[in-house]
Structures are given as C-alpha cells and as structure tokens.
PDB file of C-alpha atoms in Angstrom:
ATOM      1  CA  MET A   1      89.577  81.722  70.568  1.00  0.00           C
ATOM      2  CA  LYS A   2      89.096  83.569  73.649  1.00  0.00           C
ATOM      3  CA  VAL A   3      91.883  83.211  76.255  1.00  0.00           C
ATOM      4  CA  ALA A   4      92.396  84.693  80.091  1.00  0.00           C
ATOM      5  CA  GLY A   5      95.517  85.476  81.656  1.00  0.00           C
ATOM      6  CA  ILE A   6      95.600  86.153  85.433  1.00  0.00           C
ATOM      7  CA  ASP A   7      98.796  87.573  87.215  1.00  0.00           C
ATOM      8  CA  CYS A   8      98.539  87.256  91.060  1.00  0.00           C
ATOM      9  CA  GLY A   9     101.375  89.241  92.440  1.00  0.00           C
ATOM     10  CA  THR A  10     102.205  90.522  95.860  1.00  0.00           C
ATOM     11  CA  ASN A  11     100.051  93.782  95.741  1.00  0.00           C
ATOM     12  CA  SER A  12      97.465  93.194  92.875  1.00  0.00           C
ATOM     13  CA  ILE A  13      95.726  90.504  90.912  1.00  0.00           C
ATOM     14  CA  ARG A  14      95.204  91.407  87.205  1.00  0.00           C
ATOM     15  CA  LEU A  15      93.085  89.851  84.622  1.00  0.00           C
ATOM     16  CA  LEU A  16      93.511  89.922  80.699  1.00  0.00           C
ATOM     17  CA  ILE A  17      90.597  88.403  78.478  1.00  0.00           C
ATOM     18  CA  ALA A  18      91.749  88.626  74.817  1.00  0.00           C
ATOM     19  CA  THR A  19      90.596  87.430  71.500  1.00  0.00           C
ATOM     20  CA  VAL A  20      93.430  85.149  69.573  1.00  0.00           C
ATOM     21  CA  GLU A  21      93.523  85.183  65.630  1.00  0.00           C
ATOM     22  CA  PRO A  22      96.123  83.406  63.805  1.00  0.00           C
ATOM     23  CA  GLY A  23      98.863  86.082  62.865  1.00  0.00           C
ATOM     24  CA  GLN A  24      97.320  88.869  64.669  1.00  0.00           C
ATOM     25  CA  PRO A  25      98.198  90.485  68.087  1.00  0.00           C
ATOM     26  CA  LEU A  26      96.005  89.948  71.155  1.00  0.00           C
ATOM     27  CA  ARG A  27      92.955  91.840  71.040  1.00  0.00           C
ATOM     28  CA  ASP A  28      91.817  92.951  74.650  1.00  0.00           C
ATOM     29  CA  LEU A  29      88.223  92.107  75.842  1.00  0.00           C
ATOM     30  CA  GLU A  30      88.712  92.832  79.548  1.00  0.00           C
ATOM     31  CA  ARG A  31      91.621  94.176  81.243  1.00  0.00           C
ATOM     32  CA  THR A  32      91.031  94.683  84.945  1.00  0.00           C
ATOM     33  CA  MET A  33      93.374  94.923  88.227  1.00  0.00           C
ATOM     34  CA  THR A  34      92.278  94.705  91.910  1.00  0.00           C
ATOM     35  CA  VAL A  35      94.750  95.704  94.875  1.00  0.00           C
ATOM     36  CA  VAL A  36      94.554  92.777  97.071  1.00  0.00           C
ATOM     37  CA  ARG A  37      97.915  92.852  98.934  1.00  0.00           C
ATOM     38  CA  LEU A  38      98.268  89.153  98.735  1.00  0.00           C
ATOM     39  CA  GLY A  39     101.850  89.464 100.155  1.00  0.00           C
ATOM     40  CA  GLN A  40     100.707  91.422 103.154  1.00  0.00           C
ATOM     41  CA  GLY A  41     103.255  90.440 105.995  1.00  0.00           C
ATOM     42  CA  VAL A  42     104.745  87.524 103.900  1.00  0.00           C
ATOM     43  CA  ASP A  43     108.495  88.923 103.840  1.00  0.00           C
ATOM     44  CA  LYS A  44     108.151  89.051 107.792  1.00  0.00           C
ATOM     45  CA  THR A  45     106.139  85.872 108.702  1.00  0.00           C
ATOM     46  CA  GLY A  46     106.740  83.776 105.457  1.00  0.00           C
ATOM     47  CA  MET A  47     102.860  83.025 105.667  1.00  0.00           C
ATOM     48  CA  PHE A  48      99.681  84.354 103.852  1.00  0.00           C
ATOM     49  CA  ALA A  49      97.576  86.325 106.326  1.00  0.00           C
ATOM     50  CA  HIS A  50      93.979  84.970 106.360  1.00  0.00           C
ATOM     51  CA  ASP A  51      92.441  88.257 105.285  1.00  0.00           C
ATOM     52  CA  ALA A  52      94.995  88.652 102.346  1.00  0.00           C
ATOM     53  CA  LEU A  53      93.717  85.405 101.165  1.00  0.00           C
ATOM     54  CA  GLU A  54      90.066  86.246 101.472  1.00  0.00           C
ATOM     55  CA  ARG A  55      90.376  89.480  99.631  1.00  0.00           C
ATOM     56  CA  THR A  56      92.242  87.744  96.630  1.00  0.00           C
ATOM     57  CA  PHE A  57      89.612  84.728  96.530  1.00  0.00           C
ATOM     58  CA  ASP A  58      86.813  87.551  96.400  1.00  0.00           C
ATOM     59  CA  ALA A  59      88.733  89.030  93.231  1.00  0.00           C
ATOM     60  CA  ALA A  60      88.967  85.536  91.798  1.00  0.00           C
ATOM     61  CA  GLU A  61      85.432  84.903  91.901  1.00  0.00           C
ATOM     62  CA  ARG A  62      84.774  88.288  90.020  1.00  0.00           C
ATOM     63  CA  TYR A  63      87.263  87.200  87.588  1.00  0.00           C
ATOM     64  CA  ALA A  64      85.715  83.704  87.003  1.00  0.00           C
ATOM     65  CA  ASP A  65      82.297  85.478  86.695  1.00  0.00           C
ATOM     66  CA  LEU A  66      84.079  87.545  83.810  1.00  0.00           C
ATOM     67  CA  CYS A  67      85.495  84.267  82.188  1.00  0.00           C
ATOM     68  CA  ARG A  68      82.084  82.788  82.103  1.00  0.00           C
ATOM     69  CA  GLN A  69      80.486  85.724  80.574  1.00  0.00           C
ATOM     70  CA  HIS A  70      83.114  85.969  77.924  1.00  0.00           C
ATOM     71  CA  GLU A  71      83.068  82.279  77.323  1.00  0.00           C
ATOM     72  CA  VAL A  72      86.884  82.023  77.833  1.00  0.00           C
ATOM     73  CA  GLU A  73      88.389  78.556  76.433  1.00  0.00           C
ATOM     74  CA  THR A  74      91.541  78.943  78.037  1.00  0.00           C
ATOM     75  CA  ILE A  75      92.716  80.437  81.439  1.00  0.00           C
ATOM     76  CA  LYS A  76      96.212  80.584  82.326  1.00  0.00           C
ATOM     77  CA  PHE A  77      96.911  81.647  86.074  1.00  0.00           C
ATOM     78  CA  VAL A  78     100.140  82.573  87.371  1.00  0.00           C
ATOM     79  CA  ALA A  79     101.368  83.406  90.796  1.00  0.00           C
ATOM     80  CA  THR A  80     104.650  85.107  91.599  1.00  0.00           C
ATOM     81  CA  SER A  81     106.806  86.359  94.509  1.00  0.00           C
ATOM     82  CA  ALA A  82     104.807  86.322  97.480  1.00  0.00           C
ATOM     83  CA  THR A  83     103.512  82.710  96.505  1.00  0.00           C
ATOM     84  CA  ARG A  84     106.943  81.660  95.938  1.00  0.00           C
ATOM     85  CA  ASP A  85     107.676  82.778  99.635  1.00  0.00           C
ATOM     86  CA  ALA A  86     104.605  81.879 101.587  1.00  0.00           C
ATOM     87  CA  GLY A  87     104.772  78.552 103.578  1.00  0.00           C
ATOM     88  CA  ASN A  88     100.926  78.101 103.468  1.00  0.00           C
ATOM     89  CA  ARG A  89     100.588  78.469  99.642  1.00  0.00           C
ATOM     90  CA  ALA A  90      98.495  75.130  99.411  1.00  0.00           C
ATOM     91  CA  LEU A  91      95.525  77.306 101.094  1.00  0.00           C
ATOM     92  CA  PHE A  92      96.047  79.622  98.321  1.00  0.00           C
ATOM     93  CA  VAL A  93      96.257  77.023  95.475  1.00  0.00           C
ATOM     94  CA  SER A  94      92.898  74.887  96.711  1.00  0.00           C
ATOM     95  CA  GLY A  95      91.254  78.199  96.909  1.00  0.00           C
ATOM     96  CA  ILE A  96      91.932  79.499  93.321  1.00  0.00           C
ATOM     97  CA  GLU A  97      91.415  75.951  92.177  1.00  0.00           C
ATOM     98  CA  GLU A  98      87.813  75.830  93.825  1.00  0.00           C
ATOM     99  CA  ARG A  99      86.971  79.123  92.426  1.00  0.00           C
ATOM    100  CA  LEU A 100      88.483  79.148  88.952  1.00  0.00           C
ATOM    101  CA  GLY A 101      88.700  75.746  88.079  1.00  0.00           C
ATOM    102  CA  VAL A 102      92.494  75.884  87.270  1.00  0.00           C
ATOM    103  CA  THR A 103      95.708  75.300  89.188  1.00  0.00           C
ATOM    104  CA  PRO A 104      97.771  78.374  89.685  1.00  0.00           C
ATOM    105  CA  GLU A 105     101.306  77.922  88.098  1.00  0.00           C
ATOM    106  CA  VAL A 106     103.834  79.326  90.864  1.00  0.00           C
ATOM    107  CA  ILE A 107     106.562  80.415  88.322  1.00  0.00           C
ATOM    108  CA  SER A 108     110.015  80.923  89.016  1.00  0.00           C
ATOM    109  CA  GLY A 109     111.803  84.711  88.744  1.00  0.00           C
ATOM    110  CA  GLN A 110     113.451  83.673  85.670  1.00  0.00           C
ATOM    111  CA  ARG A 111     109.976  82.627  84.135  1.00  0.00           C
ATOM    112  CA  GLU A 112     108.377  85.565  85.494  1.00  0.00           C
ATOM    113  CA  ALA A 113     111.157  87.769  83.569  1.00  0.00           C
ATOM    114  CA  GLN A 114     110.708  85.701  80.285  1.00  0.00           C
ATOM    115  CA  LEU A 115     106.761  86.450  80.459  1.00  0.00           C
ATOM    116  CA  SER A 116     107.377  90.138  81.042  1.00  0.00           C
ATOM    117  CA  PHE A 117     109.702  90.740  78.369  1.00  0.00           C
ATOM    118  CA  TYR A 118     107.664  88.875  75.669  1.00  0.00           C
ATOM    119  CA  GLY A 119     104.514  90.819  76.909  1.00  0.00           C
ATOM    120  CA  ALA A 120     106.628  94.145  76.665  1.00  0.00           C
ATOM    121  CA  ALA A 121     107.941  93.397  73.278  1.00  0.00           C
ATOM    122  CA  SER A 122     105.095  95.734  71.640  1.00  0.00           C
ATOM    123  CA  VAL A 123     107.010  98.844  72.402  1.00  0.00           C
ATOM    124  CA  ILE A 124     110.357  97.228  71.554  1.00  0.00           C
ATOM    125  CA  ASP A 125     110.754  98.112  67.703  1.00  0.00           C
ATOM    126  CA  SER A 126     114.625  97.604  67.633  1.00  0.00           C
ATOM    127  CA  PRO A 127     116.419  94.626  66.955  1.00  0.00           C
ATOM    128  CA  GLU A 128     118.949  96.024  69.327  1.00  0.00           C
ATOM    129  CA  PRO A 129     119.015  94.451  73.001  1.00  0.00           C
ATOM    130  CA  VAL A 130     117.026  96.450  75.569  1.00  0.00           C
ATOM    131  CA  ALA A 131     116.661  96.142  79.423  1.00  0.00           C
ATOM    132  CA  VAL A 132     113.357  95.235  80.239  1.00  0.00           C
ATOM    133  CA  VAL A 133     112.463  95.721  84.321  1.00  0.00           C
ATOM    134  CA  ASP A 134     109.347  94.482  85.861  1.00  0.00           C
ATOM    135  CA  LEU A 135     108.795  96.360  89.069  1.00  0.00           C
ATOM    136  CA  GLY A 136     106.454  94.241  91.450  1.00  0.00           C
ATOM    137  CA  GLY A 137     105.306  94.011  94.698  1.00  0.00           C
ATOM    138  CA  GLY A 138     107.845  91.548  96.198  1.00  0.00           C
ATOM    139  CA  SER A 139     110.256  91.241  93.384  1.00  0.00           C
ATOM    140  CA  THR A 140     111.730  93.121  90.449  1.00  0.00           C
ATOM    141  CA  GLU A 141     112.890  91.240  87.113  1.00  0.00           C
ATOM    142  CA  ILE A 142     115.566  92.560  84.940  1.00  0.00           C
ATOM    143  CA  VAL A 143     115.709  91.043  81.461  1.00  0.00           C
ATOM    144  CA  LEU A 144     118.307  91.810  78.654  1.00  0.00           C
ATOM    145  CA  GLY A 145     116.519  90.958  75.304  1.00  0.00           C
ATOM    146  CA  SER A 146     115.882  91.540  71.615  1.00  0.00           C
ATOM    147  CA  VAL A 147     113.190  91.233  69.204  1.00  0.00           C
ATOM    148  CA  THR A 148     115.202  89.056  67.159  1.00  0.00           C
ATOM    149  CA  ASP A 149     116.995  86.974  69.967  1.00  0.00           C
ATOM    150  CA  GLY A 150     114.563  86.959  72.700  1.00  0.00           C
ATOM    151  CA  VAL A 151     115.993  86.759  76.328  1.00  0.00           C
ATOM    152  CA  ILE A 152     119.547  87.276  76.257  1.00  0.00           C
ATOM    153  CA  GLY A 153     119.968  87.178  80.133  1.00  0.00           C
ATOM    154  CA  SER A 154     117.559  87.828  83.128  1.00  0.00           C
ATOM    155  CA  HIS A 155     117.373  88.119  87.065  1.00  0.00           C
ATOM    156  CA  SER A 156     114.928  88.426  89.776  1.00  0.00           C
ATOM    157  CA  MET A 157     115.824  90.652  92.597  1.00  0.00           C
ATOM    158  CA  ASN A 158     113.681  90.100  95.854  1.00  0.00           C
ATOM    159  CA  VAL A 159     113.141  93.815  96.275  1.00  0.00           C
ATOM    160  CA  GLY A 160     109.643  95.205  95.296  1.00  0.00           C
ATOM    161  CA  CYS A 161     107.320  98.065  96.616  1.00  0.00           C
ATOM    162  CA  VAL A 162     105.694  96.065  99.046  1.00  0.00           C
ATOM    163  CA  ARG A 163     108.722  94.450 100.457  1.00  0.00           C
ATOM    164  CA  MET A 164     110.492  97.704 100.747  1.00  0.00           C
ATOM    165  CA  HIS A 165     107.536  99.438 102.238  1.00  0.00           C
ATOM    166  CA  GLU A 166     107.089  96.776 105.052  1.00  0.00           C
ATOM    167  CA  ARG A 167     110.924  96.455 105.553  1.00  0.00           C
ATOM    168  CA  HIS A 168     111.798  99.900 105.473  1.00  0.00           C
ATOM    169  CA  LEU A 169     109.543 102.791 104.576  1.00  0.00           C
ATOM    170  CA  VAL A 170     106.810 102.932 107.315  1.00  0.00           C
ATOM    171  CA  SER A 171     107.013 106.544 108.427  1.00  0.00           C
ATOM    172  CA  ASP A 172     104.814 109.381 106.619  1.00  0.00           C
ATOM    173  CA  PRO A 173     106.824 110.582 104.718  1.00  0.00           C
ATOM    174  CA  PRO A 174     109.765 108.324 104.904  1.00  0.00           C
ATOM    175  CA  THR A 175     112.781 109.365 106.877  1.00  0.00           C
ATOM    176  CA  GLU A 176     116.040 109.545 105.643  1.00  0.00           C
ATOM    177  CA  ASP A 177     117.282 106.609 107.618  1.00  0.00           C
ATOM    178  CA  GLU A 178     114.536 104.724 106.105  1.00  0.00           C
ATOM    179  CA  ILE A 179     115.523 105.792 102.849  1.00  0.00           C
ATOM    180  CA  ALA A 180     118.956 105.053 103.248  1.00  0.00           C
ATOM    181  CA  ALA A 181     118.414 101.502 104.372  1.00  0.00           C
ATOM    182  CA  ALA A 182     116.054 100.659 101.341  1.00  0.00           C
ATOM    183  CA  ARG A 183     118.693 102.008  99.196  1.00  0.00           C
ATOM    184  CA  SER A 184     121.284  99.883 100.744  1.00  0.00           C
ATOM    185  CA  ASP A 185     119.150  96.701 100.175  1.00  0.00           C
ATOM    186  CA  VAL A 186     118.185  97.706  96.638  1.00  0.00           C
ATOM    187  CA  ARG A 187     121.864  98.402  95.705  1.00  0.00           C
ATOM    188  CA  ALA A 188     122.955  95.105  96.986  1.00  0.00           C
ATOM    189  CA  ALA A 189     120.350  93.353  94.818  1.00  0.00           C
ATOM    190  CA  LEU A 190     121.576  95.258  91.749  1.00  0.00           C
ATOM    191  CA  ASP A 191     124.990  94.280  92.403  1.00  0.00           C
ATOM    192  CA  GLU A 192     124.078  90.609  92.110  1.00  0.00           C
ATOM    193  CA  ALA A 193     121.821  91.515  89.080  1.00  0.00           C
ATOM    194  CA  ALA A 194     124.553  93.153  87.189  1.00  0.00           C
ATOM    195  CA  SER A 195     126.673  90.180  87.813  1.00  0.00           C
ATOM    196  CA  VAL A 196     124.240  88.088  85.747  1.00  0.00           C
ATOM    197  CA  VAL A 197     122.736  90.579  83.318  1.00  0.00           C
ATOM    198  CA  ASP A 198     125.262  92.418  81.178  1.00  0.00           C
ATOM    199  CA  LEU A 199     123.382  95.823  81.178  1.00  0.00           C
ATOM    200  CA  SER A 200     126.360  97.198  78.976  1.00  0.00           C
ATOM    201  CA  ARG A 201     124.867  95.673  75.974  1.00  0.00           C
ATOM    202  CA  ALA A 202     121.435  97.461  76.423  1.00  0.00           C
ATOM    203  CA  THR A 203     120.733 100.241  74.277  1.00  0.00           C
ATOM    204  CA  ARG A 204     117.353 101.209  75.645  1.00  0.00           C
ATOM    205  CA  LEU A 205     115.494 100.808  79.261  1.00  0.00           C
ATOM    206  CA  VAL A 206     112.144  99.917  79.257  1.00  0.00           C
ATOM    207  CA  GLY A 207     109.862  99.942  82.576  1.00  0.00           C
ATOM    208  CA  LEU A 208     106.739  97.708  83.319  1.00  0.00           C
ATOM    209  CA  ALA A 209     103.989  97.441  86.068  1.00  0.00           C
ATOM    210  CA  GLY A 210     101.939  99.717  88.273  1.00  0.00           C
ATOM    211  CA  THR A 211     104.829 101.576  90.185  1.00  0.00           C
ATOM    212  CA  VAL A 212     106.621 102.517  86.738  1.00  0.00           C
ATOM    213  CA  THR A 213     103.382 103.440  85.325  1.00  0.00           C
ATOM    214  CA  THR A 214     102.435 105.800  88.290  1.00  0.00           C
ATOM    215  CA  VAL A 215     105.792 107.197  88.386  1.00  0.00           C
ATOM    216  CA  THR A 216     105.353 107.970  84.482  1.00  0.00           C
ATOM    217  CA  ALA A 217     101.755 109.354  85.245  1.00  0.00           C
ATOM    218  CA  ARG A 218     103.509 111.755  87.779  1.00  0.00           C
ATOM    219  CA  ALA A 219     106.349 112.851  85.372  1.00  0.00           C
ATOM    220  CA  LEU A 220     103.488 113.517  82.611  1.00  0.00           C
ATOM    221  CA  GLY A 221     101.873 115.660  84.839  1.00  0.00           C
ATOM    222  CA  LEU A 222      98.496 113.835  84.355  1.00  0.00           C
ATOM    223  CA  THR A 223      95.523 114.709  86.350  1.00  0.00           C
ATOM    224  CA  HIS A 224      94.054 111.282  85.939  1.00  0.00           C
ATOM    225  CA  TYR A 225      95.278 107.828  84.907  1.00  0.00           C
ATOM    226  CA  ASP A 226      95.501 107.573  81.100  1.00  0.00           C
ATOM    227  CA  PRO A 227      96.788 104.241  79.750  1.00  0.00           C
ATOM    228  CA  ALA A 228      96.999 105.643  76.436  1.00  0.00           C
ATOM    229  CA  ARG A 229      99.342 108.357  77.498  1.00  0.00           C
ATOM    230  CA  ILE A 230     101.414 106.267  79.521  1.00  0.00           C
ATOM    231  CA  ASP A 231     101.858 103.549  77.299  1.00  0.00           C
ATOM    232  CA  GLY A 232     105.072 103.946  75.052  1.00  0.00           C
ATOM    233  CA  ALA A 233     105.784 107.150  76.747  1.00  0.00           C
ATOM    234  CA  THR A 234     109.628 108.091  76.552  1.00  0.00           C
ATOM    235  CA  LEU A 235     110.988 110.605  78.979  1.00  0.00           C
ATOM    236  CA  SER A 236     114.217 111.952  80.199  1.00  0.00           C
ATOM    237  CA  VAL A 237     116.095 110.365  82.888  1.00  0.00           C
ATOM    238  CA  ASP A 238     116.105 113.602  84.797  1.00  0.00           C
ATOM    239  CA  ARG A 239     112.123 114.022  84.530  1.00  0.00           C
ATOM    240  CA  VAL A 240     111.461 110.424  85.741  1.00  0.00           C
ATOM    241  CA  LEU A 241     113.996 110.628  88.669  1.00  0.00           C
ATOM    242  CA  ALA A 242     112.552 113.944  89.750  1.00  0.00           C
ATOM    243  CA  ALA A 243     108.900 112.188  89.708  1.00  0.00           C
ATOM    244  CA  CYS A 244     110.526 109.463  91.496  1.00  0.00           C
ATOM    245  CA  GLU A 245     111.649 111.739  94.255  1.00  0.00           C
ATOM    246  CA  TRP A 246     108.515 113.739  94.827  1.00  0.00           C
ATOM    247  CA  LEU A 247     106.743 110.275  95.269  1.00  0.00           C
ATOM    248  CA  MET A 248     109.364 109.237  97.738  1.00  0.00           C
ATOM    249  CA  THR A 249     108.938 112.454  99.892  1.00  0.00           C
ATOM    250  CA  ALA A 250     105.835 113.571  99.642  1.00  0.00           C
ATOM    251  CA  THR A 251     103.224 112.969 102.514  1.00  0.00           C
ATOM    252  CA  ARG A 252     100.229 110.147 102.130  1.00  0.00           C
ATOM    253  CA  GLU A 253      97.893 113.154 101.914  1.00  0.00           C
ATOM    254  CA  GLU A 254      99.713 114.441  99.101  1.00  0.00           C
ATOM    255  CA  ARG A 255     100.044 111.372  97.127  1.00  0.00           C
ATOM    256  CA  SER A 256      96.337 110.692  97.861  1.00  0.00           C
ATOM    257  CA  ALA A 257      95.491 113.953  96.319  1.00  0.00           C
ATOM    258  CA  GLU A 258      96.928 113.112  92.889  1.00  0.00           C
ATOM    259  CA  GLY A 259      94.324 112.308  90.457  1.00  0.00           C
ATOM    260  CA  TYR A 260      96.114 109.439  88.929  1.00  0.00           C
ATOM    261  CA  MET A 261      97.135 107.560  91.978  1.00  0.00           C
ATOM    262  CA  HIS A 262      95.335 104.237  92.565  1.00  0.00           C
ATOM    263  CA  PRO A 263      94.154 104.160  96.328  1.00  0.00           C
ATOM    264  CA  GLY A 264      95.655 100.820  96.704  1.00  0.00           C
ATOM    265  CA  ARG A 265      99.107 102.019  95.679  1.00  0.00           C
ATOM    266  CA  VAL A 266      99.172 105.270  97.823  1.00  0.00           C
ATOM    267  CA  ASP A 267     101.394 103.446 100.692  1.00  0.00           C
ATOM    268  CA  VAL A 268     103.809 101.361  98.716  1.00  0.00           C
ATOM    269  CA  ILE A 269     104.644 103.974  96.048  1.00  0.00           C
ATOM    270  CA  PRO A 270     107.558 105.639  97.975  1.00  0.00           C
ATOM    271  CA  ALA A 271     109.079 102.398  98.097  1.00  0.00           C
ATOM    272  CA  GLY A 272     108.556 101.399  94.580  1.00  0.00           C
ATOM    273  CA  ALA A 273     109.657 104.956  93.437  1.00  0.00           C
ATOM    274  CA  LEU A 274     113.005 104.370  95.280  1.00  0.00           C
ATOM    275  CA  VAL A 275     113.629 101.148  93.593  1.00  0.00           C
ATOM    276  CA  TRP A 276     112.941 102.516  90.216  1.00  0.00           C
ATOM    277  CA  SER A 277     115.305 105.290  90.791  1.00  0.00           C
ATOM    278  CA  GLU A 278     118.014 103.009  91.591  1.00  0.00           C
ATOM    279  CA  VAL A 279     117.308 100.673  88.638  1.00  0.00           C
ATOM    280  CA  ILE A 280     117.510 103.705  86.357  1.00  0.00           C
ATOM    281  CA  ARG A 281     120.656 105.028  87.930  1.00  0.00           C
ATOM    282  CA  ARG A 282     122.442 101.644  87.906  1.00  0.00           C
ATOM    283  CA  CYS A 283     121.202 101.382  84.232  1.00  0.00           C
ATOM    284  CA  ALA A 284     122.770 104.651  83.620  1.00  0.00           C
ATOM    285  CA  ALA A 285     125.926 103.853  85.012  1.00  0.00           C
ATOM    286  CA  GLU A 286     126.373 100.542  83.298  1.00  0.00           C
ATOM    287  CA  MET A 287     124.842 101.245  79.772  1.00  0.00           C
ATOM    288  CA  VAL A 288     126.897 103.100  77.071  1.00  0.00           C
ATOM    289  CA  SER A 289     124.286 106.004  77.199  1.00  0.00           C
ATOM    290  CA  LEU A 290     121.025 106.259  78.858  1.00  0.00           C
ATOM    291  CA  ASP A 291     119.133 109.616  78.032  1.00  0.00           C
ATOM    292  CA  SER A 292     115.576 108.280  78.496  1.00  0.00           C
ATOM    293  CA  VAL A 293     113.352 105.804  80.015  1.00  0.00           C
ATOM    294  CA  THR A 294     110.211 104.010  78.064  1.00  0.00           C
ATOM    295  CA  THR A 295     107.294 102.784  79.975  1.00  0.00           C
ATOM    296  CA  SER A 296     104.879 100.031  78.711  1.00  0.00           C
ATOM    297  CA  GLU A 297     101.601  99.176  79.605  1.00  0.00           C
ATOM    298  CA  HIS A 298     102.095  95.714  78.400  1.00  0.00           C
ATOM    299  CA  ASP A 299     103.721  93.414  80.680  1.00  0.00           C
ATOM    300  CA  ILE A 300     103.748  90.022  82.332  1.00  0.00           C
ATOM    301  CA  LEU A 301      99.889  89.794  82.006  1.00  0.00           C
ATOM    302  CA  ASP A 302     100.074  90.090  78.159  1.00  0.00           C
ATOM    303  CA  GLY A 303     102.890  87.362  78.417  1.00  0.00           C
ATOM    304  CA  ILE A 304     100.669  85.146  80.656  1.00  0.00           C
ATOM    305  CA  ALA A 305      97.640  85.692  77.927  1.00  0.00           C
ATOM    306  CA  LEU A 306     100.319  84.860  75.109  1.00  0.00           C
ATOM    307  CA  TRP A 307     101.227  81.640  77.046  1.00  0.00           C
ATOM    308  CA  ALA A 308      97.248  80.609  77.333  1.00  0.00           C
ATOM    309  CA  ALA A 309      96.932  80.945  73.356  1.00  0.00           C
ATOM    310  CA  GLY A 310      99.964  78.594  73.000  1.00  0.00           C
ATOM    311  CA  ARG A 311     102.056  81.429  71.476  1.00  0.00           C
ATOM    312  CA  LEU A 312     104.740  81.000  74.287  1.00  0.00           C
ATOM    313  CA  ALA A 313     106.503  77.515  75.244  1.00  0.00           C
TER     314      ALA A 313
END
C-alpha cells in the first residue's frame, strides 16, 4: 500500500509518499518541501492573500503529479495554523479539492500536537515522558507524552516564525526593542502552555520542524543541510542557545550565506530561533534537569502519513 501525507502550514507545504507494510515502519518514497508562505499577512488581515494561494496551488499541482506517478492509494491533506485563522479558507479548500481530489482537513491545535508527537516517536526510545515541541510558522505545539502512554497533555500556542516575524522582527537585523517585544509575546504564550502541560514531568526535550532543524544545522557547524546528521542529533543546551543567538542577530546577508539555509527561511529564522530559545529556557526552568536537546526530522508529516495508512485514529 502506498500513502501520501501532505502538511500545509503557514510557511511551507510538505509531501511524504511512503509504502506501508504490516508490522513495519513507513518507508519513504518521496519527501519534499516547498516554501509557499501561505500565511503571508494572515496574522494582520485574517485572510489569505491571492499570491499566497496561487503559490500553494502550484505546489499542490506538483504534488498531485507525484502522487499519480507513485500510484498512491490514499492521500491525507492537513492544514494547520494559517488555515484555522483565515476567513476565506473556502477558496483554499476548493482549490486543493480541484487539484488533488481530496478535501483538506483543517485540524485543531490539539490534533496537530498529537500528530506531531506520533510522527516524532521514532527518536523517542525511553518509556519516560518527554516534551515534544513542533515549532511552525503560525503556531507552536507543546506535547508531553511517552511511547507507552501516548499523549499525556498538549497545548498549541499562537506563536511561530512567520507570525513573530511579521508582528515584530521586521528590521535587518532585528533591533533590541523588536526582540524584547517578541520575547514578551512568547513568554506569555509559554505561561499559558505551562498551566496546561506539566513540563516538570518531562525527562527530555525533542524539537521538530524547519526552524529547529535549521538551528541544529548551525549548532552542528554544517556547510550544507544534511538530514542524516540532523535527525536524532542531541546537543547541549548552551550549544543550541548559542546557535539561536547567532541566527537572531545576524544580518540577512550573513544568514543567506549559510549553506544549510533554505532561501525561503532566511527572513523568518530570527523569529523562529527566538521562539525556540524561549521554549528551551522555559523547559530548562520547569524540568528537573535539562542538559541537552534532541532534534527529529520526523514530525507531523510522518504522523499524517501514519493517519493515512490507518495506523492512527
């Protein structure tokens, strides 16, 4: 059986085509990402921009071709933060239906957190509870869970790399006042998250998605983006925070020159790095001990594919 999972977020749209065999993990046939910035301006206007929809539809057409080439049997298309916020989401839904023949499922922040956790389970080898954080463009999900008990608690925060970039970090490089304003927003969101998710129970912190993997590439000193080295990388808290600080304060030209940097992430990575640094600091304060942070290349996209394969309810 061949399945496809599509994750349409605020910054990017991603596709995973995989084979499913009984008792076996998913086997990737195609894994690709396109930065479309679907959430461009949504935080301010509450509506999808025409250009953003067209970029997303173009990518969806390419993904439809790949699904046909691989003779995919089941497609699960998930839309997250930007689509939850957009008043004209019906245009988006009809456009995707026309191109892919499936209706996008606009999931809640709680469902997003669940799918992210189960997608990341491949790097969670301990029965003890862990904190899994999926840092997206419009929202950030924090999940407490374990391989034995599944999701114990979760919370979705309306902070992400695109939202914080458009709202606060607009200068090159961001000013101290902009950084302070963004920190205030993130810390307020974390206060709410901590009241819902008991981070003190977590024994590890696992980070997911493009901001986290980009920060990890910087912390590893990579000259190009290497998923094999990034996936499962466990680095000291100080090393990761140092990488966040550099990405927050470097100029656009300096960031663009980094070989691991995706061109579509150059402008929003300072905001993403700020969010990730604040999450790490909060987890370090709440958890009994946090010396290191683990990165996973397996995230909500894997969870969506598992859902398409009927392995998740």
